[in-house]
XYZ file of C-alpha atoms in Angstrom:
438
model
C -84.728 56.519 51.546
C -85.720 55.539 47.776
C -83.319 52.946 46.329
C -83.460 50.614 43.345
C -81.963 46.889 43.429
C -79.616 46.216 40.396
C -78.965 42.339 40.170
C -75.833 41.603 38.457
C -72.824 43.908 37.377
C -72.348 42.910 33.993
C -72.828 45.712 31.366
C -76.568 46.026 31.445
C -76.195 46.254 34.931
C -73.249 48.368 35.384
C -75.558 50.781 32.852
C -78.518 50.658 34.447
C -77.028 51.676 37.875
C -75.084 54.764 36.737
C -78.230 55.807 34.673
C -80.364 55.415 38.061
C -77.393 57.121 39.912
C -76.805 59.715 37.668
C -80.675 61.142 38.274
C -80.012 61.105 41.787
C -81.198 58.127 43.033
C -79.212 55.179 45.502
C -78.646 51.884 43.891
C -78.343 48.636 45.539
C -76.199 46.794 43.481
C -75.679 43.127 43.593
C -72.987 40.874 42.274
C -72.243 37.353 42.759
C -68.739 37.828 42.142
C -65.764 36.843 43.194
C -68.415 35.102 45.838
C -69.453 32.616 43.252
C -68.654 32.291 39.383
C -69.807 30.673 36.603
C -67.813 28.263 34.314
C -66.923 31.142 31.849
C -66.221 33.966 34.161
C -62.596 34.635 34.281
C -62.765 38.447 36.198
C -63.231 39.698 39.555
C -63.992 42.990 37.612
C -67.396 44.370 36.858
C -68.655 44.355 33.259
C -66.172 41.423 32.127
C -66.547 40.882 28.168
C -67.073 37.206 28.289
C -66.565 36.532 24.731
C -64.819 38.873 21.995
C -63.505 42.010 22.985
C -65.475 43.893 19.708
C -68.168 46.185 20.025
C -68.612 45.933 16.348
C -68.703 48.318 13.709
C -67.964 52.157 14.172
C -69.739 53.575 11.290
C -73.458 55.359 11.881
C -74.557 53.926 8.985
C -74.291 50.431 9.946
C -76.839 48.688 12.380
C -73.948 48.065 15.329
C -72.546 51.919 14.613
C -75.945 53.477 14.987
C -77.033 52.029 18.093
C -73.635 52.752 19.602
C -74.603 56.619 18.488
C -78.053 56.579 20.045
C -76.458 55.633 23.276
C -73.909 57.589 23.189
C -76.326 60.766 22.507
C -78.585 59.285 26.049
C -75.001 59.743 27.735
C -74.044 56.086 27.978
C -71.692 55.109 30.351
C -70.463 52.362 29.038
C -69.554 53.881 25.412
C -67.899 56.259 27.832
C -65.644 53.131 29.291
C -65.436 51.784 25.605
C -64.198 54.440 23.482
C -61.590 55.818 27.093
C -60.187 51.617 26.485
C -60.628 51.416 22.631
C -57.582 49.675 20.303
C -57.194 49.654 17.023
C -59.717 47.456 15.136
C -60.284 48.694 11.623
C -63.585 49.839 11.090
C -65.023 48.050 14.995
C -64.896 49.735 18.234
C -62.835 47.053 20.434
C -61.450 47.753 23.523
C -59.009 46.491 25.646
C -61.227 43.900 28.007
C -59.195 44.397 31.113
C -58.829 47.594 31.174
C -62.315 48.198 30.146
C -63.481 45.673 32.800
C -61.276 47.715 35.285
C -62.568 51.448 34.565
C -66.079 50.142 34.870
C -65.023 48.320 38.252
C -63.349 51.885 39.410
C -66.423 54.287 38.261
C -69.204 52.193 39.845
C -67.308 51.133 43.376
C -66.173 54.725 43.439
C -70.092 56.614 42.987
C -71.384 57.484 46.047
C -75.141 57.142 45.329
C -74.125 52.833 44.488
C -73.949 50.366 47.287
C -72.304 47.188 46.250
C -73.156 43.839 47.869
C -70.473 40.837 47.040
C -73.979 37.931 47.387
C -75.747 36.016 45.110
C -79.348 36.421 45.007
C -81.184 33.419 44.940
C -84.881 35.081 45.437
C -86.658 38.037 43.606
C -86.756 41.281 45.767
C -89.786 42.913 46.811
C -88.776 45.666 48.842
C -88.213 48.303 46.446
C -88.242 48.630 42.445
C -85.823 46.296 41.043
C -83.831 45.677 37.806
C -82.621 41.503 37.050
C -79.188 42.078 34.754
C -78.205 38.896 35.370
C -77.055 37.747 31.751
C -77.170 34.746 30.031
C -75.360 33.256 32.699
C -77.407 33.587 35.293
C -77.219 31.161 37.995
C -79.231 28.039 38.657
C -81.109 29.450 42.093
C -82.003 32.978 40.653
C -82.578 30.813 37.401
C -85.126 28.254 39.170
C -87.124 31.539 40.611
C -87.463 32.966 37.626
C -89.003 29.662 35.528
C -91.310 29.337 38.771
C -92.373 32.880 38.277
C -92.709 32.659 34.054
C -92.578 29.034 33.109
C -90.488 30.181 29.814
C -86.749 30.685 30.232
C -85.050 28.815 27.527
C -81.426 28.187 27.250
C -79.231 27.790 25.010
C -75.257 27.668 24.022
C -72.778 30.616 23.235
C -69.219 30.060 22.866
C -65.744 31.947 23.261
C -62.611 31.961 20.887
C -59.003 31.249 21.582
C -56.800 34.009 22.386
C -52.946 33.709 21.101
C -49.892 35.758 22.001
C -48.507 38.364 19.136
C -44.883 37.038 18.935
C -46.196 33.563 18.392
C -47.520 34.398 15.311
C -45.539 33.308 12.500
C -45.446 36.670 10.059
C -43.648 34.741 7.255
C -47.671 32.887 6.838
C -49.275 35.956 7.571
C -50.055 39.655 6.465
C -51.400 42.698 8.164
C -54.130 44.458 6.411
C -57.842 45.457 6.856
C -60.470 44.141 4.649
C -60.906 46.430 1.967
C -58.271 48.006 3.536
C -60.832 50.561 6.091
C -58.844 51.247 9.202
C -55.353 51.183 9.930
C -52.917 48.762 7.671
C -52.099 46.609 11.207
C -54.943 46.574 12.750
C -56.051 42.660 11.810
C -53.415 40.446 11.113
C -54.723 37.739 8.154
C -53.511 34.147 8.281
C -54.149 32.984 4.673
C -54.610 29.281 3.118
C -54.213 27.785 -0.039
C -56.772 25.196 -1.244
C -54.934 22.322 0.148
C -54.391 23.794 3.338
C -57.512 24.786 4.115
C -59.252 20.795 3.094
C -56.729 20.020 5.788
C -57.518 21.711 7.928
C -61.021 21.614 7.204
C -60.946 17.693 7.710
C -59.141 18.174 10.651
C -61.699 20.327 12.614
C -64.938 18.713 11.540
C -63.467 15.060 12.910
C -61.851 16.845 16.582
C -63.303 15.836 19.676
C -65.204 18.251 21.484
C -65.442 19.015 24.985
C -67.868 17.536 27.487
C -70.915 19.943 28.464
C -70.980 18.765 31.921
C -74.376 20.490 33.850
C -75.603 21.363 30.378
C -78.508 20.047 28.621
C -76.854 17.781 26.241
C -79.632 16.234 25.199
C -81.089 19.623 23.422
C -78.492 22.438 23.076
C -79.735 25.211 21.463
C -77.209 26.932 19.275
C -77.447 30.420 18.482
C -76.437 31.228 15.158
C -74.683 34.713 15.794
C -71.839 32.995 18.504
C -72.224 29.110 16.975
C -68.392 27.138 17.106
C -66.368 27.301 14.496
C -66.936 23.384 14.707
C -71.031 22.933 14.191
C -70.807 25.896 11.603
C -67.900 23.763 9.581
C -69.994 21.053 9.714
C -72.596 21.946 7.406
C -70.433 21.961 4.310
C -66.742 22.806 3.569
C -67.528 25.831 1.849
C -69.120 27.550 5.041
C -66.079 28.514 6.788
C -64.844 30.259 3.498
C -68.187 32.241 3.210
C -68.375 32.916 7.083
C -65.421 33.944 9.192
C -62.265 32.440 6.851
C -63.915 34.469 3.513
C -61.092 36.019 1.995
C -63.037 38.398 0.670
C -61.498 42.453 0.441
C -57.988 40.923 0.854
C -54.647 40.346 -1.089
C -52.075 38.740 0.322
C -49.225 40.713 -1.020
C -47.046 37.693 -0.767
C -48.662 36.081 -3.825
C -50.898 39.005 -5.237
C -53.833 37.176 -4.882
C -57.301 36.616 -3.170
C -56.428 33.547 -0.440
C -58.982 30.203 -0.450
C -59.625 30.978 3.009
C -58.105 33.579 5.654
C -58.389 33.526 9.443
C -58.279 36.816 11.025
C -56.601 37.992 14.249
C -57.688 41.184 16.094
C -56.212 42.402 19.050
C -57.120 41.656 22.170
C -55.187 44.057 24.380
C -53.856 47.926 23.833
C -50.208 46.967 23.895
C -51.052 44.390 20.814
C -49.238 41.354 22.344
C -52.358 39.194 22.697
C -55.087 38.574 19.375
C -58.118 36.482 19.502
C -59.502 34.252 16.725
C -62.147 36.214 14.958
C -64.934 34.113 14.786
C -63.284 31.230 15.858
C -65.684 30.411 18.908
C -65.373 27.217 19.682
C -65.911 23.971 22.265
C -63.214 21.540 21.026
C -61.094 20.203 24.088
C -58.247 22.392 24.903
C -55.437 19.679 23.395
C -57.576 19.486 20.068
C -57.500 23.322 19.698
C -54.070 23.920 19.701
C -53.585 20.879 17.188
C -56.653 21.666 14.783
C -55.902 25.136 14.736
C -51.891 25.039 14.720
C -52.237 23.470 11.515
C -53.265 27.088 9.649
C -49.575 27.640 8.722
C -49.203 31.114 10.303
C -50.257 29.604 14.049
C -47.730 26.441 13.391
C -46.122 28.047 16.400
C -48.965 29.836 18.452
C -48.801 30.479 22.425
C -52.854 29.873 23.360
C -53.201 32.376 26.578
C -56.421 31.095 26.732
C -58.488 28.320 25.223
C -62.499 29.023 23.360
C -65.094 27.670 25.789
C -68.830 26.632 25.551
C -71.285 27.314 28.056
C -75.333 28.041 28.709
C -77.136 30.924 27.763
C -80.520 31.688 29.588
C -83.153 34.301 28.332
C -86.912 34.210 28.927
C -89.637 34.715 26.280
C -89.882 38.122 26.374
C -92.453 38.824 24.133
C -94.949 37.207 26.382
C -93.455 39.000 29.635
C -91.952 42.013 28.827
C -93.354 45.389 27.378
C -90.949 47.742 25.708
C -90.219 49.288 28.175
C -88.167 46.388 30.141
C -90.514 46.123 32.722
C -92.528 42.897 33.761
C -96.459 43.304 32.067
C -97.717 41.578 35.366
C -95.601 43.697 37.965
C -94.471 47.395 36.849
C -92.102 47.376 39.790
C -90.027 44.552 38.229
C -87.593 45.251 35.218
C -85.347 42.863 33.263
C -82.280 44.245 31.285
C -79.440 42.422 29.325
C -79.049 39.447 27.654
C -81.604 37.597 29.490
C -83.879 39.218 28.254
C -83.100 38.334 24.350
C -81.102 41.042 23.069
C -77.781 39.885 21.521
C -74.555 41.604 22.108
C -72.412 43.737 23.923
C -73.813 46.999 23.385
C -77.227 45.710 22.843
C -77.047 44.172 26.364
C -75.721 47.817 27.554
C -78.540 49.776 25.571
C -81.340 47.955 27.852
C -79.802 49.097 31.121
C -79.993 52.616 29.865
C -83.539 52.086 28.992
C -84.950 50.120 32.261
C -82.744 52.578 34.411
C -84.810 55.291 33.394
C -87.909 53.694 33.972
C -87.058 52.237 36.632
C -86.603 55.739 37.951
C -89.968 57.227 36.542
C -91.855 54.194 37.873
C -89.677 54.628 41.499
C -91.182 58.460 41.325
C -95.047 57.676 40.074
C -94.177 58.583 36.378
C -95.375 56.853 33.366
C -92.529 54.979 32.011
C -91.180 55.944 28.557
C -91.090 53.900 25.280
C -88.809 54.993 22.375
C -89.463 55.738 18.743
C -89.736 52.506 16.316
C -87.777 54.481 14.025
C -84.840 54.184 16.287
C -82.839 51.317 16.625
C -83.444 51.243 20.500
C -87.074 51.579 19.772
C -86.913 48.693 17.243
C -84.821 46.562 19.484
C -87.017 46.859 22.006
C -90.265 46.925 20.581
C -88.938 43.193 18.934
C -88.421 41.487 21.925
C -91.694 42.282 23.107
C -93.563 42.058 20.342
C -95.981 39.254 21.115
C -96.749 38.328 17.786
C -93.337 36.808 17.449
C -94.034 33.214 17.867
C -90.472 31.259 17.858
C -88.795 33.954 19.425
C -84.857 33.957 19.741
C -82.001 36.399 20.563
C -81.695 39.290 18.470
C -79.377 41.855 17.542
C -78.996 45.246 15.993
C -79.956 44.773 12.392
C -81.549 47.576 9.958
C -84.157 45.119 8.911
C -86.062 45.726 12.214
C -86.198 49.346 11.478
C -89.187 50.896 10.022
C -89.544 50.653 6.279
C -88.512 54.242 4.838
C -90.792 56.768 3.168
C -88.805 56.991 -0.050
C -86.759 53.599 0.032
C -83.016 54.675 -2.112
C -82.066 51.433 -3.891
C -78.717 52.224 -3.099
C -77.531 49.830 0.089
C -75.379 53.012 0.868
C -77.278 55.470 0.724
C -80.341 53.213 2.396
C -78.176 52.683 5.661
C -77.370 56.044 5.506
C -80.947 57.655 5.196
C -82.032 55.095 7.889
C -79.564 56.273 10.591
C -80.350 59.809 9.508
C -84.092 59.302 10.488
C -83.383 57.347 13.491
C -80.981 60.157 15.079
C -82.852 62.615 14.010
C -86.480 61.081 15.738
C -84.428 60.278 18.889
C -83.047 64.037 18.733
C -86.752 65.457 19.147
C -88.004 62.395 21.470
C -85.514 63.332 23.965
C -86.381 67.275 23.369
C -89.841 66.980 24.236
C -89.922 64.307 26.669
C -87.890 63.954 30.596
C -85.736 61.070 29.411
């Protein structure tokens, strides 16, 4: 019988095997879990949302919105999941992680063309077309086999952000509001600092003791700038916060009328609203320092932490010298690599690439050439960047419109620009799909 190994049930994973299973074909899916986890795995569950529970923005004409509408139009599975577990989040699609985590868990266990195996894999198969969605947190053995095989994995360090109960949040420091006020009124609640409040806390942060990396590579962490703590990014001047995740940009605190210094943001974590996370706030201070650093932002004076930011390793390969577009490996066709690992950042980016090696893997699992979608997308661009071997430093990269395609007739208009460049990317990936077997 024709099967094709999925390694790892995180989203790219989880995507990739209902895209294989969907077209009628048995998956072998592996998963470590609850076997064996890695420091910042906190789930039994499939698809677990290791960091913040956003799927960024919902609007088409922004980078994150239009790739979320591409996959959505290649019958996604997991924007399926996302939008069934969605809570309120202003103008992001965020979702409630455990419940998310748990329909994902429930669809795949319960599809009869998916066998699950509860084992790590330490060794690369070779008995049948095979996908590696192992993540940035892939572990050491399956790690070691894949540096023998390439010689260029690189690693480097993500962190998550602290996540604090509702009724712990002091409301007489605090304001509910969305910046420039898109999306529902409560759907962020803003903790707002004067000037002195903010150099204290400021001080505070940039002079906390972080926690130890243990098994990481201390001696050259590699940072990467789109999940960097709140710590390292404070470092590098005072005003950084305040023109990063505390800008108080778009808000008013209608306490004092006025623009805050600095505002910290809260977003829910959960549907029922009782638990928010830190927006931005990732961070690797030790767990006592957190709740003192960040306790001293007046409306958290009082906060419950339900759980504490962490730091641990990423892992991607060079894809650019191993990868073609179309996931697969350019010295074995019958070897695919989706996710994270391979250099794509983010949730849904991560997700996108197991809808895109699931079909191939398919078409190259049936003797068909494998497919490779339009630049002018933001799949195509995506993927066409992390393979394109003239990039020479490469690192992780997400959705953006500045991989896209320059425009025919550029509007000067930022609006209207992001606008015209989802229109041509929807509209390309409407006739793509039309006139070829996707």
């Amino acid at each position: 019988m024709k099967y094709i190994n999925v390694i790892g049930a995180g989203l790219a994973g989880c995507e990739a095997a209902m895209q294989i299973a969907s077209r009628g074909i048995e998956v072998h899916l592996y998963e470590m879990k609850p076997k064996k986890k890695t420091p910042a795995h906190h789930s039994d569950l499939f698809g677990e949302l290791v960091c913040s529970n956003s799927l960024k923005a919902k609007r088409i004409e922004s980078a994150a919105g239009l790739l979320k509408e591409e996959m959505r139009r290649l019958d996604s599975f997991l924007m399926k999941c996302a939008d069934k577990c969605a809570v309120p989040a202003g103008g992001a699609l965020a979702v409630d992680r455990e419940e998310f985590s748990r329909f994902v868990t429930e669809e795949i266990k319960s599809n009869p063309k998916i066998k699950v195996f509860n084992e790590e894999i330490t060794e690369i198969p070779t008995d049948s077309v095979t996908i590696i969605a192992t993540g940035p947190l892939t572990s050491d053995a399956l790690a070691d086999e894949i540096r023998k095989m390439f010689g260029d994995s690189l690693s480097f360090f993500d962190a998550a952000a602290p996540i604090v109960t509702a009724e712990s949040v002091d409301m007489d420091f605090a304001f509910t509001q969305s910046r420039y006020d898109r999306g529902g009124e409560d759907d962020y609640i803003n903790c707002p600092m004067n000037k002195a409040e903010y150099e204290r806390f400021y001080n505070a942060l940039i002079s906390a003791e972080r926690a130890p990396l243990h098994d990481f590579d201390v001696n050259n962490p590699k940072v990467y700038e789109g999940c960097m703590p709140v710590e390292v990014m404070a470092q590098r001047g005072e005003g950084t916060l305040r023109f990063g995740p505390m800008k108080p940009v778009g808000l008013v605190d209608p306490k004092t009328g006025h623009r805050p210094w600095a505002v910290l943001q809260l977003r829910k974590e959960n549907s029922a609203g009782t638990m928010y996370n830190l927006v931005g706030f990732q961070t690797n201070l030790k767990f006592p320092e957190q709740k003192r650093v960040f306790s001293l932002i007046p409306a958290l004076h009082r906060a419950e932490f339900v759980r504490y930011g962490v730091m641990h390793r990423n892992t991607f390969i060079c894809s650019p010298k191993v990868l073609n577009s179309d996931f697969s490996v350019k010295e074995n066709k019958n070897l695919f690599f989706a996710g994270q690992i391979t250099g794509v950042e983010g949730y849904m980016e991560s997700a996108s690439s197991g809808i895109i090696a699931g079909i191939n893997a398919c078409r190259v699992l049936d003797g068909k050439q494998t497919i490779i979608f339009p630049r002018t997308t933001m799949l195509g661009a995506l993927f066409g960047y992390i393979s394109d071997a003239s990039v020479k430093k490469f690192q992780p990269m997400g959705a953006n419109l500045g991989i896209l395609p320059e425009l025919e007739n550029r509007p000067r208009d930022k609006k209207e620009r992001a606008a015209a460049y989802a229109a041509r990317a929807l509209s390309d990936l409407d006739n793509f799909v039309k006139t070829t077997e996707v």
